[in-house]
């Protein structure tokens, strides 16, 4: 980032047009509530989708579109939030929308008309999509510099924390309070967040200069294009990709809109998110590393809980205990340690620790068998917790340290796409990867189970004898069904092993890209070496200049 002003050097961050925030601690509270609420809501909706389908009496296809509508609308609005906050002020972007969001969260469980449910889910997702992007604006415009790193840590760690606790929370709500609380938890939290934004941010006038040259076309083209691509990818696994006209139309249409967005940004007088922001070496590499982080962390968000659900046959509340105890709780120790390291060491060093932990966890995951139970994942989940704490935060610091402050809204747009779009697209692609690999392994295993072979006949005979006591007439059919289920189970195990291998190589690719990132220019995030490390740097003339 650029050199700080005198006010910055005194400990106060860049001022908003409305002046210093009256109570910065309330802004920190808004950062905490807004970012965690957004990730918890998305996580609860995805994990609790089977329960929501049953509660709303939806078919499988209808439930799939409910999820797509809720998350696709977040992707539509998220890139533009930084610009909207600059033009209208944080209070207007987060204050009233938080109250509307709470009202819609209260009403959705009572809706039974599918069209109304989809419409409310779209509005619900758009409002939710404003919460996370605006938190960085609150941090930089209203908090002293010394608070930036802890506040960004809260912003970044919400992802891993929500992934590890969301599964358990879904089980608790459904079993004890009712599925409605998947939505109702937001009714009290969202207005509280809005109140904290009002108390923690200054009153700002509408920026007429920014509105006068607004690039509304660019924002609509980019948001619509990316959300259409997400919808196509999300539905592709269910509808067999390009064999479906709907999926093909979404992907092609989204791609054309994104191409039109690039052309628009080259032609308009004041582009909203000019692609030139990506041409900086360190910024471009940092954004790609963020994308690889979202894909690598799928081992935490998708592979472990889904294996326990599909192969180990555990309910969310049963597998959730593992993720909370060994995934979420260690973050309370790991995050302060990550902040300490970032204050005194190059963030590239911290990123290497994080991706190395992810790579090790995924390598351990390639050894799994159908006998693995919840307790066998302890080491993997702990390593994933370390990866969550030591990866996203330093990547964001790297990106911010190299970003051009004059193109802050453009940078914010692309970082939101990498953060939100990358995660959701990664989940969709991982679902396809697991499905295809399961089919391939099932075919290979089936080739070794030729009808009439000695081993197959012996296995069917043993199974038939075990079922004979419950009805001799159905024993043969039940034996064949059991053998088929065993083949499917082993195919799923092999598919999940392939999934861990994929995440492992993604982590290795991320480490290679981190090695290409050069030292960031001096700024507020420049580390201050201490003790022995400081003496060594001075001895060899490697000490970084003061910010």
Short mmCIF file of C-alpha atoms in Angstrom, two decimals:
data_model
loop_
_atom_site.label_atom_id
_atom_site.label_comp_id
_atom_site.label_asym_id
_atom_site.label_seq_id
_atom_site.Cartn_x
_atom_site.Cartn_y
_atom_site.Cartn_z
CA UNK A 1 0.00 0.00 0.00
CA UNK A 2 1.08 3.60 -0.39
CA UNK A 3 2.85 5.57 2.32
CA UNK A 4 0.54 6.53 5.18
CA UNK A 5 -0.27 10.11 6.01
CA UNK A 6 0.73 11.84 9.22
CA UNK A 7 -2.57 10.84 10.73
CA UNK A 8 -1.88 7.26 9.83
CA UNK A 9 1.53 7.42 11.43
CA UNK A 10 -0.10 8.68 14.57
CA UNK A 11 -2.09 5.48 14.75
CA UNK A 12 -5.28 6.53 13.01
CA UNK A 13 -6.25 4.99 9.69
CA UNK A 14 -7.42 6.89 6.62
CA UNK A 15 -10.40 9.02 7.47
CA UNK A 16 -13.78 8.68 5.80
CA UNK A 17 -15.54 11.71 4.41
CA UNK A 18 -17.55 11.89 7.59
CA UNK A 19 -14.53 12.05 9.93
CA UNK A 20 -13.38 9.75 12.70
CA UNK A 21 -15.78 7.05 13.87
CA UNK A 22 -17.17 7.89 17.35
CA UNK A 23 -16.73 4.38 18.76
CA UNK A 24 -14.32 2.20 16.73
CA UNK A 25 -14.99 -0.82 18.96
CA UNK A 26 -18.51 -0.95 17.59
CA UNK A 27 -17.02 -1.11 14.09
CA UNK A 28 -14.96 -4.10 15.22
CA UNK A 29 -18.15 -5.70 16.52
CA UNK A 30 -19.82 -5.08 13.17
CA UNK A 31 -16.86 -6.73 11.41
CA UNK A 32 -17.21 -9.74 13.68
CA UNK A 33 -20.98 -10.12 13.39
CA UNK A 34 -21.32 -9.32 9.70
CA UNK A 35 -18.58 -11.60 8.45
CA UNK A 36 -19.51 -14.52 10.70
CA UNK A 37 -23.22 -14.15 9.98
CA UNK A 38 -22.65 -14.31 6.23
CA UNK A 39 -20.54 -17.45 6.37
CA UNK A 40 -22.71 -19.18 8.97
CA UNK A 41 -25.85 -18.47 6.98
CA UNK A 42 -24.38 -19.86 3.76
CA UNK A 43 -22.94 -22.89 5.57
CA UNK A 44 -26.18 -23.67 7.39
CA UNK A 45 -28.17 -23.43 4.18
CA UNK A 46 -25.86 -25.79 2.28
CA UNK A 47 -25.45 -28.37 5.07
CA UNK A 48 -29.11 -28.18 6.08
CA UNK A 49 -30.48 -28.36 2.52
CA UNK A 50 -31.88 -31.91 2.96
CA UNK A 51 -33.84 -30.73 6.01
CA UNK A 52 -35.03 -27.63 4.16
CA UNK A 53 -36.26 -29.74 1.24
CA UNK A 54 -38.34 -31.80 3.63
CA UNK A 55 -39.62 -28.77 5.55
CA UNK A 56 -40.71 -26.91 2.40
CA UNK A 57 -41.93 -30.13 0.67
CA UNK A 58 -39.54 -29.58 -2.23
CA UNK A 59 -38.30 -32.10 -4.75
CA UNK A 60 -34.59 -32.63 -5.32
CA UNK A 61 -34.50 -30.31 -8.34
CA UNK A 62 -36.45 -27.57 -6.55
CA UNK A 63 -34.13 -27.77 -3.55
CA UNK A 64 -31.09 -27.51 -5.81
CA UNK A 65 -32.39 -24.29 -7.37
CA UNK A 66 -33.18 -22.90 -3.90
CA UNK A 67 -29.51 -23.23 -2.97
CA UNK A 68 -28.34 -21.82 -6.30
CA UNK A 69 -30.63 -18.78 -5.99
CA UNK A 70 -29.49 -18.01 -2.44
CA UNK A 71 -25.76 -18.12 -3.21
CA UNK A 72 -25.86 -16.84 -6.79
CA UNK A 73 -27.51 -13.62 -5.62
CA UNK A 74 -24.65 -13.10 -3.14
CA UNK A 75 -22.15 -13.40 -5.96
CA UNK A 76 -24.20 -10.90 -8.01
CA UNK A 77 -24.00 -8.09 -5.44
CA UNK A 78 -20.72 -8.74 -3.59
CA UNK A 79 -18.28 -7.22 -6.16
CA UNK A 80 -20.15 -3.89 -6.18
CA UNK A 81 -20.44 -3.41 -2.41
CA UNK A 82 -17.14 -1.50 -2.03
CA UNK A 83 -18.24 0.97 -4.72
CA UNK A 84 -21.73 1.29 -3.17
CA UNK A 85 -20.17 2.00 0.23
CA UNK A 86 -17.94 4.65 -1.32
CA UNK A 87 -20.89 6.32 -3.05
CA UNK A 88 -23.60 6.05 -0.40
CA UNK A 89 -21.70 5.48 2.84
CA UNK A 90 -21.46 2.41 5.04
CA UNK A 91 -24.48 3.30 7.14
CA UNK A 92 -26.80 3.31 4.12
CA UNK A 93 -25.32 0.13 2.66
CA UNK A 94 -25.49 -1.89 5.88
CA UNK A 95 -27.97 -0.16 8.21
CA UNK A 96 -31.41 -0.50 6.61
CA UNK A 97 -30.46 -3.65 4.62
CA UNK A 98 -29.65 -5.43 7.90
CA UNK A 99 -33.19 -4.76 9.16
CA UNK A 100 -34.74 -5.93 5.88
CA UNK A 101 -32.55 -9.01 5.99
CA UNK A 102 -33.77 -9.82 9.51
CA UNK A 103 -37.40 -9.41 8.42
CA UNK A 104 -36.98 -11.73 5.42
CA UNK A 105 -35.17 -14.28 7.62
CA UNK A 106 -38.19 -14.21 9.93
CA UNK A 107 -40.70 -14.69 7.11
CA UNK A 108 -39.05 -17.36 4.93
CA UNK A 109 -39.94 -20.37 7.18
CA UNK A 110 -43.65 -19.48 6.84
CA UNK A 111 -43.62 -19.40 3.00
CA UNK A 112 -45.01 -22.41 1.12
CA UNK A 113 -45.36 -21.03 -2.41
CA UNK A 114 -42.24 -22.05 -4.35
CA UNK A 115 -42.09 -18.92 -6.53
CA UNK A 116 -42.32 -16.67 -3.48
CA UNK A 117 -39.70 -18.79 -1.72
CA UNK A 118 -37.24 -18.39 -4.60
CA UNK A 119 -37.89 -14.64 -4.81
CA UNK A 120 -37.34 -14.16 -1.08
CA UNK A 121 -34.22 -16.34 -1.19
CA UNK A 122 -32.76 -14.15 -3.95
CA UNK A 123 -33.41 -10.95 -1.97
CA UNK A 124 -32.14 -12.68 1.19
CA UNK A 125 -28.92 -13.64 -0.59
CA UNK A 126 -28.37 -10.17 -2.08
CA UNK A 127 -28.69 -8.54 1.33
CA UNK A 128 -26.39 -11.14 2.87
CA UNK A 129 -23.88 -10.51 0.10
CA UNK A 130 -23.37 -6.93 1.31
CA UNK A 131 -22.16 -7.88 4.79
CA UNK A 132 -18.72 -9.42 4.20
CA UNK A 133 -17.35 -7.06 1.48
CA UNK A 134 -18.26 -4.00 3.55
CA UNK A 135 -16.27 -5.17 6.56
CA UNK A 136 -12.93 -4.32 4.94
CA UNK A 137 -14.25 -0.81 4.24
CA UNK A 138 -15.10 -0.45 7.93
CA UNK A 139 -11.62 -1.61 8.95
CA UNK A 140 -9.63 0.75 6.74
CA UNK A 141 -11.81 3.84 6.98
CA UNK A 142 -12.71 3.84 10.66
CA UNK A 143 -10.11 1.97 12.70
CA UNK A 144 -6.62 2.98 13.83
CA UNK A 145 -3.80 1.24 11.98
CA UNK A 146 -2.82 -0.80 15.02
CA UNK A 147 -6.22 -2.49 14.87
CA UNK A 148 -6.11 -3.36 11.19
CA UNK A 149 -4.34 -6.71 11.52
CA UNK A 150 -6.57 -8.15 14.31
CA UNK A 151 -9.69 -6.91 12.50
CA UNK A 152 -8.61 -8.47 9.20
CA UNK A 153 -7.86 -11.66 11.13
CA UNK A 154 -11.49 -11.73 12.28
CA UNK A 155 -12.56 -11.13 8.69
CA UNK A 156 -10.41 -13.95 7.32
CA UNK A 157 -10.81 -16.62 9.99
CA UNK A 158 -14.61 -16.57 9.82
CA UNK A 159 -14.39 -18.92 6.82
CA UNK A 160 -12.69 -21.80 8.61
CA UNK A 161 -14.62 -21.23 11.83
CA UNK A 162 -17.99 -21.33 10.05
CA UNK A 163 -16.99 -24.48 8.13
CA UNK A 164 -16.01 -26.29 11.32
CA UNK A 165 -18.96 -25.24 13.49
CA UNK A 166 -21.72 -25.01 10.88
CA UNK A 167 -22.20 -28.78 10.58
CA UNK A 168 -22.67 -29.21 14.32
CA UNK A 169 -24.95 -26.17 14.53
CA UNK A 170 -27.24 -27.54 11.82
CA UNK A 171 -27.63 -30.78 13.76
CA UNK A 172 -28.39 -28.88 16.96
CA UNK A 173 -31.01 -26.63 15.36
CA UNK A 174 -32.80 -29.44 13.54
CA UNK A 175 -32.81 -31.85 16.49
CA UNK A 176 -33.54 -29.43 19.33
CA UNK A 177 -34.92 -26.06 18.23
CA UNK A 178 -36.38 -26.77 14.80
CA UNK A 179 -35.21 -26.25 11.22
CA UNK A 180 -36.68 -22.72 11.24
CA UNK A 181 -33.67 -21.56 13.24
CA UNK A 182 -31.50 -22.06 10.16
CA UNK A 183 -33.07 -18.71 9.21
CA UNK A 184 -34.21 -17.29 12.53
CA UNK A 185 -30.71 -17.09 14.00
CA UNK A 186 -30.24 -14.00 11.83
CA UNK A 187 -33.31 -12.19 13.18
CA UNK A 188 -31.51 -10.92 16.26
CA UNK A 189 -27.94 -10.82 14.95
CA UNK A 190 -28.49 -8.74 11.80
CA UNK A 191 -30.14 -5.72 13.54
CA UNK A 192 -27.42 -5.84 16.21
CA UNK A 193 -24.82 -5.65 13.46
CA UNK A 194 -26.66 -2.72 11.88
CA UNK A 195 -26.75 -0.90 15.22
CA UNK A 196 -23.01 -1.42 15.67
CA UNK A 197 -22.37 -0.05 12.17
CA UNK A 198 -24.42 3.05 13.06
CA UNK A 199 -22.54 3.57 16.32
CA UNK A 200 -19.10 2.70 14.95
CA UNK A 201 -19.05 4.56 11.63
CA UNK A 202 -19.46 8.30 10.98
CA UNK A 203 -22.31 9.93 9.11
CA UNK A 204 -21.32 10.39 5.46
CA UNK A 205 -22.98 12.43 2.73
CA UNK A 206 -23.78 10.82 -0.61
CA UNK A 207 -20.75 11.17 -2.89
CA UNK A 208 -22.29 13.01 -5.83
CA UNK A 209 -19.03 13.02 -7.78
CA UNK A 210 -18.80 9.23 -7.73
CA UNK A 211 -22.50 8.88 -8.63
CA UNK A 212 -22.18 11.30 -11.54
CA UNK A 213 -19.81 8.97 -13.42
CA UNK A 214 -21.22 5.69 -12.12
CA UNK A 215 -20.40 2.64 -14.24
CA UNK A 216 -23.77 0.97 -13.70
CA UNK A 217 -23.42 -1.04 -16.90
CA UNK A 218 -20.09 -2.52 -15.82
CA UNK A 219 -21.45 -3.53 -12.42
CA UNK A 220 -24.53 -5.18 -13.92
CA UNK A 221 -22.54 -6.98 -16.61
CA UNK A 222 -19.94 -8.33 -14.18
CA UNK A 223 -22.37 -9.31 -11.40
CA UNK A 224 -24.84 -10.95 -13.79
CA UNK A 225 -22.13 -12.74 -15.79
CA UNK A 226 -20.34 -14.21 -12.79
CA UNK A 227 -23.58 -15.26 -11.05
CA UNK A 228 -24.77 -16.98 -14.27
CA UNK A 229 -21.48 -18.86 -14.52
CA UNK A 230 -21.86 -19.93 -10.89
CA UNK A 231 -25.44 -21.11 -11.50
CA UNK A 232 -24.31 -23.13 -14.51
CA UNK A 233 -21.50 -24.77 -12.56
CA UNK A 234 -23.71 -25.40 -9.54
CA UNK A 235 -26.40 -27.08 -11.65
CA UNK A 236 -23.95 -28.77 -14.01
CA UNK A 237 -23.29 -31.76 -11.79
CA UNK A 238 -27.03 -32.43 -11.46
CA UNK A 239 -28.00 -31.80 -15.09
CA UNK A 240 -24.98 -33.47 -16.74
CA UNK A 241 -23.24 -30.30 -17.83
CA UNK A 242 -23.42 -29.40 -21.52
CA UNK A 243 -25.94 -32.16 -22.15
CA UNK A 244 -28.40 -29.73 -20.54
CA UNK A 245 -29.53 -26.70 -22.51
CA UNK A 246 -30.05 -24.78 -19.27
CA UNK A 247 -26.47 -25.31 -18.12
CA UNK A 248 -25.05 -24.52 -21.56
CA UNK A 249 -27.09 -21.30 -21.77
CA UNK A 250 -25.97 -20.19 -18.30
CA UNK A 251 -22.28 -20.87 -18.94
CA UNK A 252 -22.17 -19.40 -22.46
CA UNK A 253 -24.36 -16.42 -21.53
CA UNK A 254 -22.30 -15.71 -18.40
CA UNK A 255 -19.06 -15.92 -20.38
CA UNK A 256 -20.37 -13.48 -23.01
CA UNK A 257 -21.48 -11.01 -20.33
CA UNK A 258 -18.06 -11.17 -18.67
CA UNK A 259 -16.41 -10.51 -22.05
CA UNK A 260 -18.77 -7.56 -22.56
CA UNK A 261 -17.78 -6.30 -19.10
CA UNK A 262 -14.09 -6.27 -20.07
CA UNK A 263 -14.89 -4.32 -23.25
CA UNK A 264 -17.08 -1.92 -21.26
CA UNK A 265 -14.29 -1.20 -18.77
CA UNK A 266 -11.96 -0.30 -21.63
CA UNK A 267 -14.44 2.16 -23.15
CA UNK A 268 -16.13 3.99 -20.27
CA UNK A 269 -14.63 7.24 -18.96
CA UNK A 270 -14.41 6.10 -15.31
CA UNK A 271 -14.34 2.29 -15.22
CA UNK A 272 -15.64 0.73 -12.03
CA UNK A 273 -13.28 -2.26 -11.92
CA UNK A 274 -10.68 -1.91 -14.65
CA UNK A 275 -8.89 -5.17 -15.42
CA UNK A 276 -5.53 -3.36 -15.30
CA UNK A 277 -5.60 -3.87 -11.54
CA UNK A 278 -4.84 -7.53 -12.23
CA UNK A 279 -1.69 -6.74 -14.22
CA UNK A 280 0.40 -6.03 -11.13
CA UNK A 281 2.52 -9.15 -10.60
CA UNK A 282 2.07 -9.45 -6.85
CA UNK A 283 -1.63 -8.52 -6.89
CA UNK A 284 -2.44 -10.97 -9.69
CA UNK A 285 -0.50 -13.78 -8.04
CA UNK A 286 -2.13 -13.03 -4.66
CA UNK A 287 -5.61 -13.25 -6.17
CA UNK A 288 -4.77 -16.57 -7.83
CA UNK A 289 -3.38 -17.85 -4.52
CA UNK A 290 -6.67 -16.84 -2.83
CA UNK A 291 -8.51 -18.90 -5.45
CA UNK A 292 -6.20 -21.87 -4.82
CA UNK A 293 -6.80 -21.47 -1.08
CA UNK A 294 -10.56 -21.77 -1.59
CA UNK A 295 -10.02 -24.92 -3.66
CA UNK A 296 -7.45 -26.45 -1.30
CA UNK A 297 -9.65 -25.86 1.74
CA UNK A 298 -12.37 -28.00 0.13
CA UNK A 299 -10.74 -30.88 2.02
CA UNK A 300 -12.02 -29.13 5.14
CA UNK A 301 -15.40 -27.91 3.91
CA UNK A 302 -16.37 -30.84 1.70
CA UNK A 303 -14.28 -34.00 1.84
CA UNK A 304 -14.11 -34.73 5.58
CA UNK A 305 -17.77 -34.01 6.52
CA UNK A 306 -19.12 -35.60 3.33
CA UNK A 307 -17.04 -38.77 3.81
CA UNK A 308 -18.35 -39.09 7.37
CA UNK A 309 -21.91 -38.59 6.10
CA UNK A 310 -21.83 -40.83 3.00
CA UNK A 311 -19.39 -43.60 3.94
CA UNK A 312 -19.43 -43.55 7.76
CA UNK A 313 -23.19 -42.78 7.80
CA UNK A 314 -22.93 -40.08 10.50
CA UNK A 315 -25.48 -37.33 11.09
CA UNK A 316 -24.28 -33.67 11.01
CA UNK A 317 -24.37 -33.37 14.81
CA UNK A 318 -22.18 -36.49 15.12
CA UNK A 319 -19.49 -35.40 12.66
CA UNK A 320 -19.80 -31.81 13.86
CA UNK A 321 -18.28 -32.68 17.24
CA UNK A 322 -15.03 -33.57 15.47
CA UNK A 323 -14.94 -30.33 13.47
CA UNK A 324 -15.74 -28.11 16.44
CA UNK A 325 -13.30 -29.74 18.88
CA UNK A 326 -10.31 -30.20 16.59
CA UNK A 327 -11.06 -27.62 13.90
CA UNK A 328 -12.76 -24.56 15.39
CA UNK A 329 -11.40 -24.45 18.96
CA UNK A 330 -7.69 -24.60 18.00
CA UNK A 331 -8.21 -21.44 15.95
CA UNK A 332 -8.48 -19.43 19.18
CA UNK A 333 -4.79 -20.26 19.69
CA UNK A 334 -3.68 -20.31 16.06
CA UNK A 335 -5.10 -16.93 15.01
CA UNK A 336 -3.24 -14.87 17.68
CA UNK A 337 -0.09 -16.78 16.75
CA UNK A 338 -0.69 -15.97 13.08
CA UNK A 339 -1.12 -12.26 13.95
CA UNK A 340 2.11 -12.32 15.97
CA UNK A 341 4.04 -13.88 13.08
CA UNK A 342 2.65 -11.35 10.60
CA UNK A 343 3.76 -8.47 12.81
CA UNK A 344 7.35 -9.72 12.83
CA UNK A 345 7.87 -11.91 9.74
CA UNK A 346 7.25 -11.67 6.04
CA UNK A 347 3.64 -12.81 5.27
CA UNK A 348 5.00 -15.11 2.55
CA UNK A 349 6.62 -17.17 5.31
CA UNK A 350 3.29 -17.50 7.14
CA UNK A 351 1.48 -18.48 3.91
CA UNK A 352 4.01 -21.27 3.34
CA UNK A 353 3.23 -22.65 6.82
CA UNK A 354 -0.50 -22.60 6.07
CA UNK A 355 -0.35 -24.31 2.69
CA UNK A 356 2.17 -26.84 4.02
CA UNK A 357 -0.32 -27.76 6.75
CA UNK A 358 -3.07 -28.17 4.12
CA UNK A 359 -0.79 -30.30 1.93
CA UNK A 360 0.13 -32.55 4.87
CA UNK A 361 -3.52 -32.95 5.88
CA UNK A 362 -4.51 -33.90 2.33
CA UNK A 363 -1.61 -36.33 2.07
CA UNK A 364 -2.83 -38.06 5.23
CA UNK A 365 -6.31 -38.16 3.72
CA UNK A 366 -5.07 -40.22 0.79
CA UNK A 367 -4.54 -43.13 3.22
CA UNK A 368 -8.19 -43.46 4.26
CA UNK A 369 -10.16 -46.71 4.03
CA UNK A 370 -13.78 -47.66 4.65
CA UNK A 371 -12.81 -48.53 8.23
CA UNK A 372 -11.99 -44.92 9.05
CA UNK A 373 -14.32 -43.47 11.67
CA UNK A 374 -14.60 -40.04 13.24
CA UNK A 375 -11.57 -40.52 15.48
CA UNK A 376 -9.27 -41.29 12.55
CA UNK A 377 -9.63 -37.73 11.24
CA UNK A 378 -8.23 -35.97 14.33
CA UNK A 379 -4.80 -35.22 12.84
CA UNK A 380 -6.27 -34.16 9.49
CA UNK A 381 -8.74 -31.71 11.04
CA UNK A 382 -6.08 -30.19 13.33
CA UNK A 383 -3.76 -29.64 10.37
CA UNK A 384 -6.63 -28.11 8.42
CA UNK A 385 -7.27 -25.76 11.35
CA UNK A 386 -3.63 -24.65 11.19
CA UNK A 387 -4.00 -24.19 7.44
CA UNK A 388 -7.10 -22.01 7.88
CA UNK A 389 -5.38 -19.80 10.47
CA UNK A 390 -2.10 -19.40 8.60
CA UNK A 391 -3.28 -19.08 4.98
CA UNK A 392 -6.13 -16.68 4.18
CA UNK A 393 -5.06 -13.88 6.56
CA UNK A 394 -1.48 -13.53 5.22
CA UNK A 395 -2.72 -13.85 1.62
CA UNK A 396 -5.08 -10.91 2.17
CA UNK A 397 -2.23 -8.95 3.80
CA UNK A 398 -0.02 -9.72 0.79
CA UNK A 399 -2.69 -8.55 -1.63
CA UNK A 400 -3.46 -5.38 0.33
CA UNK A 401 0.24 -4.55 0.77
CA UNK A 402 0.72 -4.58 -3.00
CA UNK A 403 -2.58 -2.98 -4.03
CA UNK A 404 -2.85 0.50 -5.48
CA UNK A 405 -5.05 2.57 -3.09
CA UNK A 406 -6.38 4.62 -6.02
CA UNK A 407 -7.98 1.45 -7.41
CA UNK A 408 -9.40 0.18 -4.15
CA UNK A 409 -12.91 -0.49 -5.46
CA UNK A 410 -11.58 -2.46 -8.44
CA UNK A 411 -9.36 -4.51 -6.16
CA UNK A 412 -12.27 -5.12 -3.77
CA UNK A 413 -14.45 -6.36 -6.64
CA UNK A 414 -11.95 -8.98 -7.76
CA UNK A 415 -11.03 -10.13 -4.26
CA UNK A 416 -14.73 -10.75 -3.53
CA UNK A 417 -15.08 -12.85 -6.68
CA UNK A 418 -12.04 -14.93 -5.70
CA UNK A 419 -13.31 -15.26 -2.13
CA UNK A 420 -16.98 -16.04 -2.67
CA UNK A 421 -17.18 -17.19 -6.28
CA UNK A 422 -14.08 -19.35 -6.01
CA UNK A 423 -15.39 -21.15 -2.93
CA UNK A 424 -18.82 -21.87 -4.37
CA UNK A 425 -17.51 -22.81 -7.80
CA UNK A 426 -14.95 -25.07 -6.14
CA UNK A 427 -17.68 -26.91 -4.24
CA UNK A 428 -19.61 -27.47 -7.47
CA UNK A 429 -16.53 -28.74 -9.30
CA UNK A 430 -15.52 -30.99 -6.39
CA UNK A 431 -18.99 -32.54 -6.45
CA UNK A 432 -18.52 -33.36 -10.13
CA UNK A 433 -14.99 -34.69 -9.52
CA UNK A 434 -16.23 -37.06 -6.80
CA UNK A 435 -19.17 -38.24 -8.90
CA UNK A 436 -17.07 -38.95 -11.97
CA UNK A 437 -14.30 -40.66 -9.99
CA UNK A 438 -16.86 -42.81 -8.17
CA UNK A 439 -18.31 -43.94 -11.50
CA UNK A 440 -14.86 -44.75 -12.87
CA UNK A 441 -13.84 -46.74 -9.80
CA UNK A 442 -17.21 -48.51 -9.74
CA UNK A 443 -16.66 -49.58 -13.34
CA UNK A 444 -13.13 -50.82 -12.62
CA UNK A 445 -14.26 -52.75 -9.54
CA UNK A 446 -17.18 -54.20 -11.44
CA UNK A 447 -14.83 -55.64 -14.04
CA UNK A 448 -13.36 -57.85 -11.32
CA UNK A 449 -16.78 -59.12 -10.23
CA UNK A 450 -17.70 -61.17 -13.27
CA UNK A 451 -20.96 -63.07 -12.88
CA UNK A 452 -20.33 -66.75 -12.25
CA UNK A 453 -16.72 -66.37 -11.05
CA UNK A 454 -15.68 -68.50 -8.10
CA UNK A 455 -15.00 -65.61 -5.71
CA UNK A 456 -18.26 -63.83 -6.52
CA UNK A 457 -20.26 -67.04 -6.20
CA UNK A 458 -18.65 -67.78 -2.82
CA UNK A 459 -19.35 -64.29 -1.54
CA UNK A 460 -23.00 -64.43 -2.67
CA UNK A 461 -23.38 -67.83 -1.04
CA UNK A 462 -22.02 -66.57 2.28
CA UNK A 463 -24.28 -63.53 2.20
CA UNK A 464 -27.32 -65.61 1.24
CA UNK A 465 -26.71 -67.96 4.15
CA UNK A 466 -26.53 -65.03 6.56
CA UNK A 467 -29.85 -63.67 5.25
CA UNK A 468 -31.60 -67.07 5.07
CA UNK A 469 -32.82 -66.82 8.65
CA UNK A 470 -34.87 -63.75 7.71
CA UNK A 471 -36.53 -65.31 4.69
CA UNK A 472 -35.08 -67.84 2.26
CA UNK A 473 -37.04 -66.43 -0.68
CA UNK A 474 -35.40 -63.03 -0.50
CA UNK A 475 -31.94 -64.14 0.64
CA UNK A 476 -30.41 -64.21 -2.85
CA UNK A 477 -31.74 -60.78 -3.80
CA UNK A 478 -30.56 -59.28 -0.52
CA UNK A 479 -27.13 -60.86 -0.99
CA UNK A 480 -26.78 -59.33 -4.47
CA UNK A 481 -27.89 -55.95 -3.12
CA UNK A 482 -25.38 -56.12 -0.29
CA UNK A 483 -22.54 -56.97 -2.67
CA UNK A 484 -23.54 -54.04 -4.87
CA UNK A 485 -23.56 -51.73 -1.83
CA UNK A 486 -20.07 -52.91 -0.90
CA UNK A 487 -18.82 -52.08 -4.38
CA UNK A 488 -20.41 -48.64 -4.18
CA UNK A 489 -18.87 -48.04 -0.75
CA UNK A 490 -15.37 -48.88 -1.96
CA UNK A 491 -15.89 -46.75 -5.07
CA UNK A 492 -16.79 -43.79 -2.85
CA UNK A 493 -13.72 -44.38 -0.68
CA UNK A 494 -11.46 -44.38 -3.74
CA UNK A 495 -13.19 -41.24 -5.05
CA UNK A 496 -12.54 -39.40 -1.78
CA UNK A 497 -8.90 -40.50 -1.92
CA UNK A 498 -8.72 -38.91 -5.37
CA UNK A 499 -10.33 -35.79 -3.89
CA UNK A 500 -7.60 -35.55 -1.25
CA UNK A 501 -4.95 -36.02 -3.94
CA UNK A 502 -6.50 -33.19 -5.96
CA UNK A 503 -6.45 -30.83 -2.95
CA UNK A 504 -2.85 -31.86 -2.19
CA UNK A 505 -1.63 -30.87 -5.66
CA UNK A 506 -3.60 -27.62 -5.48
CA UNK A 507 -1.74 -26.80 -2.25
CA UNK A 508 1.58 -27.57 -3.96
CA UNK A 509 0.63 -25.32 -6.87
CA UNK A 510 -0.19 -22.54 -4.39
CA UNK A 511 3.22 -22.92 -2.73
CA UNK A 512 4.88 -22.58 -6.14
CA UNK A 513 2.98 -19.34 -6.84
CA UNK A 514 3.82 -17.94 -3.40
CA UNK A 515 7.49 -18.45 -4.27
CA UNK A 516 7.01 -16.10 -7.25
CA UNK A 517 5.61 -13.23 -5.13
CA UNK A 518 8.21 -10.55 -4.42
CA UNK A 519 8.62 -8.44 -1.28
CA UNK A 520 5.83 -5.91 -0.79
CA UNK A 521 6.64 -2.18 -0.71
CA UNK A 522 6.83 -0.47 2.72
CA UNK A 523 3.47 0.25 4.30
CA UNK A 524 1.32 -0.25 7.39
CA UNK A 525 1.64 -4.05 7.16
CA UNK A 526 5.44 -4.12 6.88
CA UNK A 527 6.69 -6.57 9.56
CA UNK A 528 9.04 -5.38 12.30
CA UNK A 529 11.69 -8.07 12.99
CA UNK A 530 12.75 -8.53 16.61
CA UNK A 531 15.55 -10.15 18.61
CA UNK A 532 17.85 -12.55 16.79
CA UNK A 533 15.96 -12.22 13.51
CA UNK A 534 16.40 -8.43 13.58
CA UNK A 535 20.14 -8.73 14.22
CA UNK A 536 20.58 -11.17 11.31
CA UNK A 537 18.65 -8.93 8.90
CA UNK A 538 20.73 -5.91 9.89
CA UNK A 539 23.97 -7.89 9.62
CA UNK A 540 23.26 -8.77 5.98
CA UNK A 541 21.55 -5.52 5.05
CA UNK A 542 18.13 -7.15 4.60
CA UNK A 543 16.22 -5.04 7.09
CA UNK A 544 13.05 -3.64 5.57
CA UNK A 545 12.64 0.14 5.61
CA UNK A 546 10.22 1.55 8.13
CA UNK A 547 6.67 2.13 6.91
#
